[in-house]
PDB file of C-alpha atoms and ligand atoms in Angstrom:
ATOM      1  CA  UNK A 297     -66.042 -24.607  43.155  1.00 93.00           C
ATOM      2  CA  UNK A 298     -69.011 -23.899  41.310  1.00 94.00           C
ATOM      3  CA  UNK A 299     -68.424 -26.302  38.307  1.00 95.00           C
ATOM      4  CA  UNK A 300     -67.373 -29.125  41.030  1.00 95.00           C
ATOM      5  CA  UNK A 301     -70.691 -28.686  42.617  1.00 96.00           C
ATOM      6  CA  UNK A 302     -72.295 -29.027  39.628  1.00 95.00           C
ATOM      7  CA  UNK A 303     -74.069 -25.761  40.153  1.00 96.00           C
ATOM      8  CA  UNK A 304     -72.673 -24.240  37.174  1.00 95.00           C
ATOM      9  CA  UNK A 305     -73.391 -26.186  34.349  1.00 95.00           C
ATOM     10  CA  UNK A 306     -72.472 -25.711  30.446  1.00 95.00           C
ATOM     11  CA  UNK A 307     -75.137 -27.392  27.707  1.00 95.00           C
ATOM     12  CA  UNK A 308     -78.434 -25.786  26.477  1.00 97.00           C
ATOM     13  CA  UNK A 309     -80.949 -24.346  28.233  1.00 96.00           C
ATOM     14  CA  UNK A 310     -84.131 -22.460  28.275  1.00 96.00           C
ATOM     15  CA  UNK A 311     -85.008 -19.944  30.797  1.00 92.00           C
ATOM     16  CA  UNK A 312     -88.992 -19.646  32.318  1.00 89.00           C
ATOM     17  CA  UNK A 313     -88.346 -16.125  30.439  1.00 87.00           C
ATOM     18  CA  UNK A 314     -88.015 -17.728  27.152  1.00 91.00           C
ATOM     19  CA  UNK A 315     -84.266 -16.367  26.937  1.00 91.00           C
ATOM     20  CA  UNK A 316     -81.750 -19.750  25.715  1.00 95.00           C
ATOM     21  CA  UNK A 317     -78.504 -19.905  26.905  1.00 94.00           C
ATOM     22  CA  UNK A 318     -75.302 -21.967  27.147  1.00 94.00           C
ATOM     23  CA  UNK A 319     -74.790 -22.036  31.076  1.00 93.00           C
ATOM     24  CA  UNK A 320     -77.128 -22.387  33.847  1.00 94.00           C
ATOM     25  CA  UNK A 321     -76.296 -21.886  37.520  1.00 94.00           C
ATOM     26  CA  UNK A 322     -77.649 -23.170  40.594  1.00 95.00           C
ATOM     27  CA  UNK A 323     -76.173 -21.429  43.461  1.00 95.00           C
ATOM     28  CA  UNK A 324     -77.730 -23.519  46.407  1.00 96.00           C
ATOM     29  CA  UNK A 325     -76.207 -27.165  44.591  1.00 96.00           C
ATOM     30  CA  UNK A 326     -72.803 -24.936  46.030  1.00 96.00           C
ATOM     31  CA  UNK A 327     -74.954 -23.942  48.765  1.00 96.00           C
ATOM     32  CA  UNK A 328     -75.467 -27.324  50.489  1.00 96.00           C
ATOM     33  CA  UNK A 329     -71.738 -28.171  51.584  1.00 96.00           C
ATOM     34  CA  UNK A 330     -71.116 -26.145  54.684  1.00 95.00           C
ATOM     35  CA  UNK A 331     -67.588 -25.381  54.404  1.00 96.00           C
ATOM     36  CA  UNK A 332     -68.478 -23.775  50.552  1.00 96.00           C
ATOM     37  CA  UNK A 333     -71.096 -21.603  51.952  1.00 96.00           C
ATOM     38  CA  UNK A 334     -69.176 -20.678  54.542  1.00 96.00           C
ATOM     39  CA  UNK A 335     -66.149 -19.633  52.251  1.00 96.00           C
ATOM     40  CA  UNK A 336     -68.347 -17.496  50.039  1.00 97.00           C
ATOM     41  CA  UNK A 337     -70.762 -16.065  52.914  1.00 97.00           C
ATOM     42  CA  UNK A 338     -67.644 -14.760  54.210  1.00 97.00           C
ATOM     43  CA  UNK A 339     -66.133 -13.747  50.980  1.00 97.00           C
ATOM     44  CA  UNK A 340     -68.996 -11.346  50.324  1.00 98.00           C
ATOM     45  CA  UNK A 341     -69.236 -10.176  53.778  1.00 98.00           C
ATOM     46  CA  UNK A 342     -65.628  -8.731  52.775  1.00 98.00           C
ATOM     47  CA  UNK A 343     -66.794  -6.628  50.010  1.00 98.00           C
ATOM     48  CA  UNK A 344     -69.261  -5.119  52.075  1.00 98.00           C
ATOM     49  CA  UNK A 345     -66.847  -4.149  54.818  1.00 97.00           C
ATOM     50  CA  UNK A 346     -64.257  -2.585  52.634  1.00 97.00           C
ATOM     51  CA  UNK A 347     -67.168   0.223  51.921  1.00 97.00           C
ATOM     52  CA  UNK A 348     -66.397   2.590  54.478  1.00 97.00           C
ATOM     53  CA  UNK A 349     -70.203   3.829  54.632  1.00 96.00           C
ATOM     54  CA  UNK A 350     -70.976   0.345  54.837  1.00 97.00           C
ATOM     55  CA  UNK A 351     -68.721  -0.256  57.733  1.00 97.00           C
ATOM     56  CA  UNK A 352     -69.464   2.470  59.907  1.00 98.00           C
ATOM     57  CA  UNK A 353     -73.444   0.900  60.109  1.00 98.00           C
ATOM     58  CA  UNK A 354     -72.776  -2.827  60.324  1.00 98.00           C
ATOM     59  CA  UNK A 355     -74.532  -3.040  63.858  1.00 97.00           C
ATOM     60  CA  UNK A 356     -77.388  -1.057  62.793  1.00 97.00           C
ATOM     61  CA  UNK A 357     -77.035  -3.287  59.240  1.00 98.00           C
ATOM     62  CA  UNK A 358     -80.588  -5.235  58.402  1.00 98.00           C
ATOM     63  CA  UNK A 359     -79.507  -8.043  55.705  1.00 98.00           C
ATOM     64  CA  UNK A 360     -82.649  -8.791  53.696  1.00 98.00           C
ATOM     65  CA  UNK A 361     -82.962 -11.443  51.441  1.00 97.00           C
ATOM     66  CA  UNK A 362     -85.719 -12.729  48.632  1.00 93.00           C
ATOM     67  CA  UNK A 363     -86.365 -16.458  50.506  1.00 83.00           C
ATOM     68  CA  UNK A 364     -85.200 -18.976  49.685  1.00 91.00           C
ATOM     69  CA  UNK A 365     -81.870 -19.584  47.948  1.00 93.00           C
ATOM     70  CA  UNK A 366     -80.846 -16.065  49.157  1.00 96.00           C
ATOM     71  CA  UNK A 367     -81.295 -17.364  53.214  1.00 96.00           C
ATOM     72  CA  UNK A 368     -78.172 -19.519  53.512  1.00 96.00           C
ATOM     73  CA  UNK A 369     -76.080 -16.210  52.005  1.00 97.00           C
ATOM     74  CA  UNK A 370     -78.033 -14.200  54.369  1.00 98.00           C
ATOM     75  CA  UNK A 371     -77.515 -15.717  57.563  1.00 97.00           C
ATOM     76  CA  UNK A 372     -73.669 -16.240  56.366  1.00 97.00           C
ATOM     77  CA  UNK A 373     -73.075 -12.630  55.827  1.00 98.00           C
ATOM     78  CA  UNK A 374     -74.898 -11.504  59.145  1.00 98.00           C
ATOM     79  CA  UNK A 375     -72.918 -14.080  60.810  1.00 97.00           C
ATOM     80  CA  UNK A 376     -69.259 -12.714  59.615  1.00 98.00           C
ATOM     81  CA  UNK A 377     -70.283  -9.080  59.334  1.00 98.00           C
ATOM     82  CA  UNK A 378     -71.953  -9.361  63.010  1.00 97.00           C
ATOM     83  CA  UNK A 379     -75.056  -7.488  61.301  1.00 98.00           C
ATOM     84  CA  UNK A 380     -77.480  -6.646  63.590  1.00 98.00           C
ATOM     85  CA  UNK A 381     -80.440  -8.948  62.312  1.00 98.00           C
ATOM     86  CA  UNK A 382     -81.658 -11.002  59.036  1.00 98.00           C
ATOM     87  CA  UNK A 383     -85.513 -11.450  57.786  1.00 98.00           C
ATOM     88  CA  UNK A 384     -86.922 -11.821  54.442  1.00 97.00           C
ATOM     89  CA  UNK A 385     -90.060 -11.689  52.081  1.00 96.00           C
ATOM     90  CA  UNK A 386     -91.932 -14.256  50.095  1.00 93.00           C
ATOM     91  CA  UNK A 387     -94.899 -14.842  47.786  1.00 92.00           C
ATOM     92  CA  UNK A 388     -97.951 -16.554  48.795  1.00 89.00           C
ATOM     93  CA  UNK A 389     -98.186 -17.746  45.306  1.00 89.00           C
ATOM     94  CA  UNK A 390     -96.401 -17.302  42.112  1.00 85.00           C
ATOM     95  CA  UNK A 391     -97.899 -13.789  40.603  1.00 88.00           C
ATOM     96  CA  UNK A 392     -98.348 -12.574  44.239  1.00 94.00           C
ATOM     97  CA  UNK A 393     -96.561  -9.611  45.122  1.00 95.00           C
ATOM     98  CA  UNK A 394     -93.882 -10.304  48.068  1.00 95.00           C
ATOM     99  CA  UNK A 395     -94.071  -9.575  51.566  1.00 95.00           C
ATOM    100  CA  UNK A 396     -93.032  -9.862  54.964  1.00 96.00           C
ATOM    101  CA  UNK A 397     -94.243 -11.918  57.605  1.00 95.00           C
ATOM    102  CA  UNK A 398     -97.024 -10.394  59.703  1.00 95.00           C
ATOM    103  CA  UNK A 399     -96.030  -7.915  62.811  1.00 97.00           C
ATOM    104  CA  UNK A 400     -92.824  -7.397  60.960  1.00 97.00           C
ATOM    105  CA  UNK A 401     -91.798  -4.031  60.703  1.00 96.00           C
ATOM    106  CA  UNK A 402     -88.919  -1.573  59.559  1.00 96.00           C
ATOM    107  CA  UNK A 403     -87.777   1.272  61.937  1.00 94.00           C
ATOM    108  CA  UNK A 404     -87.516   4.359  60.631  1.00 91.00           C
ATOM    109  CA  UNK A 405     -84.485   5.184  58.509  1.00 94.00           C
ATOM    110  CA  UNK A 406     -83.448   1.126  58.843  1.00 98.00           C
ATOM    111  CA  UNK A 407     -80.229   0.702  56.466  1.00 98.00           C
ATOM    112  CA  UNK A 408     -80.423  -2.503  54.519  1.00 98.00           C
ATOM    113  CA  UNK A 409     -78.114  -4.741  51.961  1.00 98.00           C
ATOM    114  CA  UNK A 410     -79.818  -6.784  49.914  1.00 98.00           C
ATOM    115  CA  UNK A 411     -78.694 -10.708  49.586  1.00 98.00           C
ATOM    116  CA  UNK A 412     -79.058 -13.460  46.884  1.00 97.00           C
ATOM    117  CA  UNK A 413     -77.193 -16.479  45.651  1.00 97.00           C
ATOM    118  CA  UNK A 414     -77.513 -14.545  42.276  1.00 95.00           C
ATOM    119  CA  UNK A 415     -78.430 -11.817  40.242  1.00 95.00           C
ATOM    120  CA  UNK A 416     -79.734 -12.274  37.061  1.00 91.00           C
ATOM    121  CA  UNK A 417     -82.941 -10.508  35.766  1.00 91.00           C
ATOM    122  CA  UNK A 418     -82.646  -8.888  39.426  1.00 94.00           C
ATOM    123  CA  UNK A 419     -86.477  -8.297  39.186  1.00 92.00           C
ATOM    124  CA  UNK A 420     -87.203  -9.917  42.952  1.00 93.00           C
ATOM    125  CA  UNK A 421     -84.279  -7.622  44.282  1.00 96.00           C
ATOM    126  CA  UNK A 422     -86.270  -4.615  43.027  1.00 96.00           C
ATOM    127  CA  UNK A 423     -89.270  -5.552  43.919  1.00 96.00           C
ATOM    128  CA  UNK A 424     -87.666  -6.220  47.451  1.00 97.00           C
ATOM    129  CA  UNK A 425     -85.827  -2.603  47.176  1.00 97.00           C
ATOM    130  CA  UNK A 426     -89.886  -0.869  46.002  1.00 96.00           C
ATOM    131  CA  UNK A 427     -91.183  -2.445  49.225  1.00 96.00           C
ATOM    132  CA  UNK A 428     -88.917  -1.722  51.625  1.00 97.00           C
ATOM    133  CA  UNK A 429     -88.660   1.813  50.654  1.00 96.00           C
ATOM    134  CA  UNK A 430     -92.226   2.280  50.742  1.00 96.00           C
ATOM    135  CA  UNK A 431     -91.926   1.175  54.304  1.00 96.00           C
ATOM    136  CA  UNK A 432     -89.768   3.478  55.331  1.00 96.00           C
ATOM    137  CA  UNK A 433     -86.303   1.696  55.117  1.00 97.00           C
ATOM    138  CA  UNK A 434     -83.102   2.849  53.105  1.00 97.00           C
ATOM    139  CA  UNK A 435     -81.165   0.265  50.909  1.00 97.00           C
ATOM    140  CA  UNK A 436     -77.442   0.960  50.747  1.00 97.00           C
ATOM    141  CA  UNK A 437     -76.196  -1.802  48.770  1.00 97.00           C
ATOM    142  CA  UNK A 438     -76.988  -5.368  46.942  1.00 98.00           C
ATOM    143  CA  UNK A 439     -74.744  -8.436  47.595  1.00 98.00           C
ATOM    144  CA  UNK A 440     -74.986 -11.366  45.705  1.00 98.00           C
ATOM    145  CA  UNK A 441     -72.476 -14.347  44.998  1.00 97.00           C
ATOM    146  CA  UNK A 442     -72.664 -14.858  41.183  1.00 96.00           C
ATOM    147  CA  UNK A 443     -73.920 -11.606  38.790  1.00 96.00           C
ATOM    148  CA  UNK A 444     -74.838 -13.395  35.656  1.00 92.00           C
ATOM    149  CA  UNK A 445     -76.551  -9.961  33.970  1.00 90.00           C
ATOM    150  CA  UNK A 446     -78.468 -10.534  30.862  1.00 85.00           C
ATOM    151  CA  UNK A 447     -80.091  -8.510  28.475  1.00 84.00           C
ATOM    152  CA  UNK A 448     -82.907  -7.815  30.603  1.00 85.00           C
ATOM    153  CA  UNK A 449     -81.625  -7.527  34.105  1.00 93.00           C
ATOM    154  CA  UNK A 450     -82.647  -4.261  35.858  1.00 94.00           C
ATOM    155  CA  UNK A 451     -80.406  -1.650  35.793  1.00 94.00           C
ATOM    156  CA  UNK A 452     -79.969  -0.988  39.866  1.00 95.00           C
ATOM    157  CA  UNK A 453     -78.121   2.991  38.929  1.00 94.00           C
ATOM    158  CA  UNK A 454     -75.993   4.330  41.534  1.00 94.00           C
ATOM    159  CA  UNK A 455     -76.627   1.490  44.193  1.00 96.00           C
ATOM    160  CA  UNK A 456     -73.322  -0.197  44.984  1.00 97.00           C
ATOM    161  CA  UNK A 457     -73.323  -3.902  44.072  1.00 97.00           C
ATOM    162  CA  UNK A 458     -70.975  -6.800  45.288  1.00 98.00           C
ATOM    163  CA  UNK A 459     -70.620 -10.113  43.834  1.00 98.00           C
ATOM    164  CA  UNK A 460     -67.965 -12.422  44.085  1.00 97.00           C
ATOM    165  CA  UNK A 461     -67.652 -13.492  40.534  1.00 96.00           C
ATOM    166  CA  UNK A 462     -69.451 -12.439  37.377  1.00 96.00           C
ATOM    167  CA  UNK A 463     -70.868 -14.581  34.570  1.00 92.00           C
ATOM    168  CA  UNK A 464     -71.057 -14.000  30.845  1.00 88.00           C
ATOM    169  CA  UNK A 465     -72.816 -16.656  29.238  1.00 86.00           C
ATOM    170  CA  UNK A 466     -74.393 -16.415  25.804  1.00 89.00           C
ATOM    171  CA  UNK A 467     -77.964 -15.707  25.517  1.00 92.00           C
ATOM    172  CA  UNK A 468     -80.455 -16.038  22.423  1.00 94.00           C
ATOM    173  CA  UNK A 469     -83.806 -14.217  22.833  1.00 91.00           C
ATOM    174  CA  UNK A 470     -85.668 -17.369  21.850  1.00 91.00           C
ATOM    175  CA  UNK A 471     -85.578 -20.955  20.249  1.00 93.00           C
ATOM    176  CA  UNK A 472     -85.308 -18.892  16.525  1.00 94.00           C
ATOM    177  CA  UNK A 473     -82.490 -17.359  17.123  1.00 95.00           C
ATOM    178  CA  UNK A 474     -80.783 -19.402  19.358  1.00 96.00           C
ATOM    179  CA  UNK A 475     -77.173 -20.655  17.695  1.00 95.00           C
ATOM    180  CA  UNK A 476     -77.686 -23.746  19.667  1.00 96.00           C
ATOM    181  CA  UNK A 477     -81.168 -24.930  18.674  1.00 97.00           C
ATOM    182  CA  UNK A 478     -79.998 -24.441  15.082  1.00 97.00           C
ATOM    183  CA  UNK A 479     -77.402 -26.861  15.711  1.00 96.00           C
ATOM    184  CA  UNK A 480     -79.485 -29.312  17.189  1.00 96.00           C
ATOM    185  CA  UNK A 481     -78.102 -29.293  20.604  1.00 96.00           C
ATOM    186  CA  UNK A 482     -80.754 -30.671  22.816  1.00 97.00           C
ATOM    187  CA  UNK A 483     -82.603 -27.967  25.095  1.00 97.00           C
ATOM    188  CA  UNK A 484     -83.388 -28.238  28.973  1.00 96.00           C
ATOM    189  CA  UNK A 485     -85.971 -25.949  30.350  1.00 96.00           C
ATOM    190  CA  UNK A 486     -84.969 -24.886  33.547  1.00 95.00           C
ATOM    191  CA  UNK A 487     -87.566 -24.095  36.661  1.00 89.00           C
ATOM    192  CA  UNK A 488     -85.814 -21.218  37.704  1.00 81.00           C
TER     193      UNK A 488
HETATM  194 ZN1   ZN B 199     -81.801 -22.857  22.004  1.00 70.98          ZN
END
């Protein structure tokens, strides 16, 4: 589904990081047929429900999400799980730390999963998991469609993590050691 989407795509690319690699995904180009994000909203909100600690708090269960691509997963999984309610933080600007929108606040003890089309560096979802622990909330797992780790995604310990498929693409710390810039394969920066 994916590859018919066109949101995972094989060539030569160049991350804003500076990391090339041989696949790039888009989540959301999957993202914008309903009955797709549908299927996979509801696939994840499976995993989640087959953890028994996670089952027993579904209608307590905040799902919080990094805005934007993560929304459409977020509001899918709330939806099937019957979650109790869905919000999410943003940046001002780029460099900006995130945060909620004003008056919104945590209870005490709230239990959250975490929700993206992807995980890949996964340095939003800990930034997300820092600030909602300094505000008093507990998260009890990350769900994300595609886990594409790389060699510097952040290692999340103990915290359970669901994903519906995993991606191992090749990755070349930059153009001087990339296999495919020595071949001459043309490069495409990516925004994201
Ligand atoms: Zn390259």
């Amino acid at each position: 589904m994916l590859r018919d989407t066109g949101a995972l795509r094989d060539g030569h690319f160049e991350y804003t990081n500076g990391l090339h690699s041989n696949e790039y995904l888009q989540v959301p180009l999957a993202m914008r047929y309903y009955q797709h994000a549908r299927m996979l909203s509801v696939g994840l909100s499976r995993l989640l429900r087959d953890n028994p600690e996670i089952r027993a708090i579904i209608p307590e269960l905040s799902i919080v999400t990094p805005a934007n691509a993560g929304l459409p997963v977020a509001y899918g999984v709330c939806e099937a799980l019957r979650a109790r309610q869905v919000y999410w933080a943003e940046r001002d600007e780029s460099g900006q730390p995130m945060r909620f929108r004003q008056f919104l606040e945590q209870q005490p003890g709230e239990q959250v999963v975490l929700v993206d089309d992807l995980l890949r560096t996964g340095r939003n979802l800990r930034e997300m998991q820092t600030l909602l622990e300094s505000r008093g909330a507990r998260v009890v797992g990350l769900a994300v469609i595609v886990y594409q780790p790389n060699p510097r995604t952040v290692d999340f310990g103990e915290l359970p993590l669901y994903y519906l498929a995993r991606l191992n693409a090749s990755y070349y710390a930059d153009a001087a050691r990339c296999d495919l810039c020595k071949q001459g394969v043309p490069v495409q920066k990516v925004r994201v």
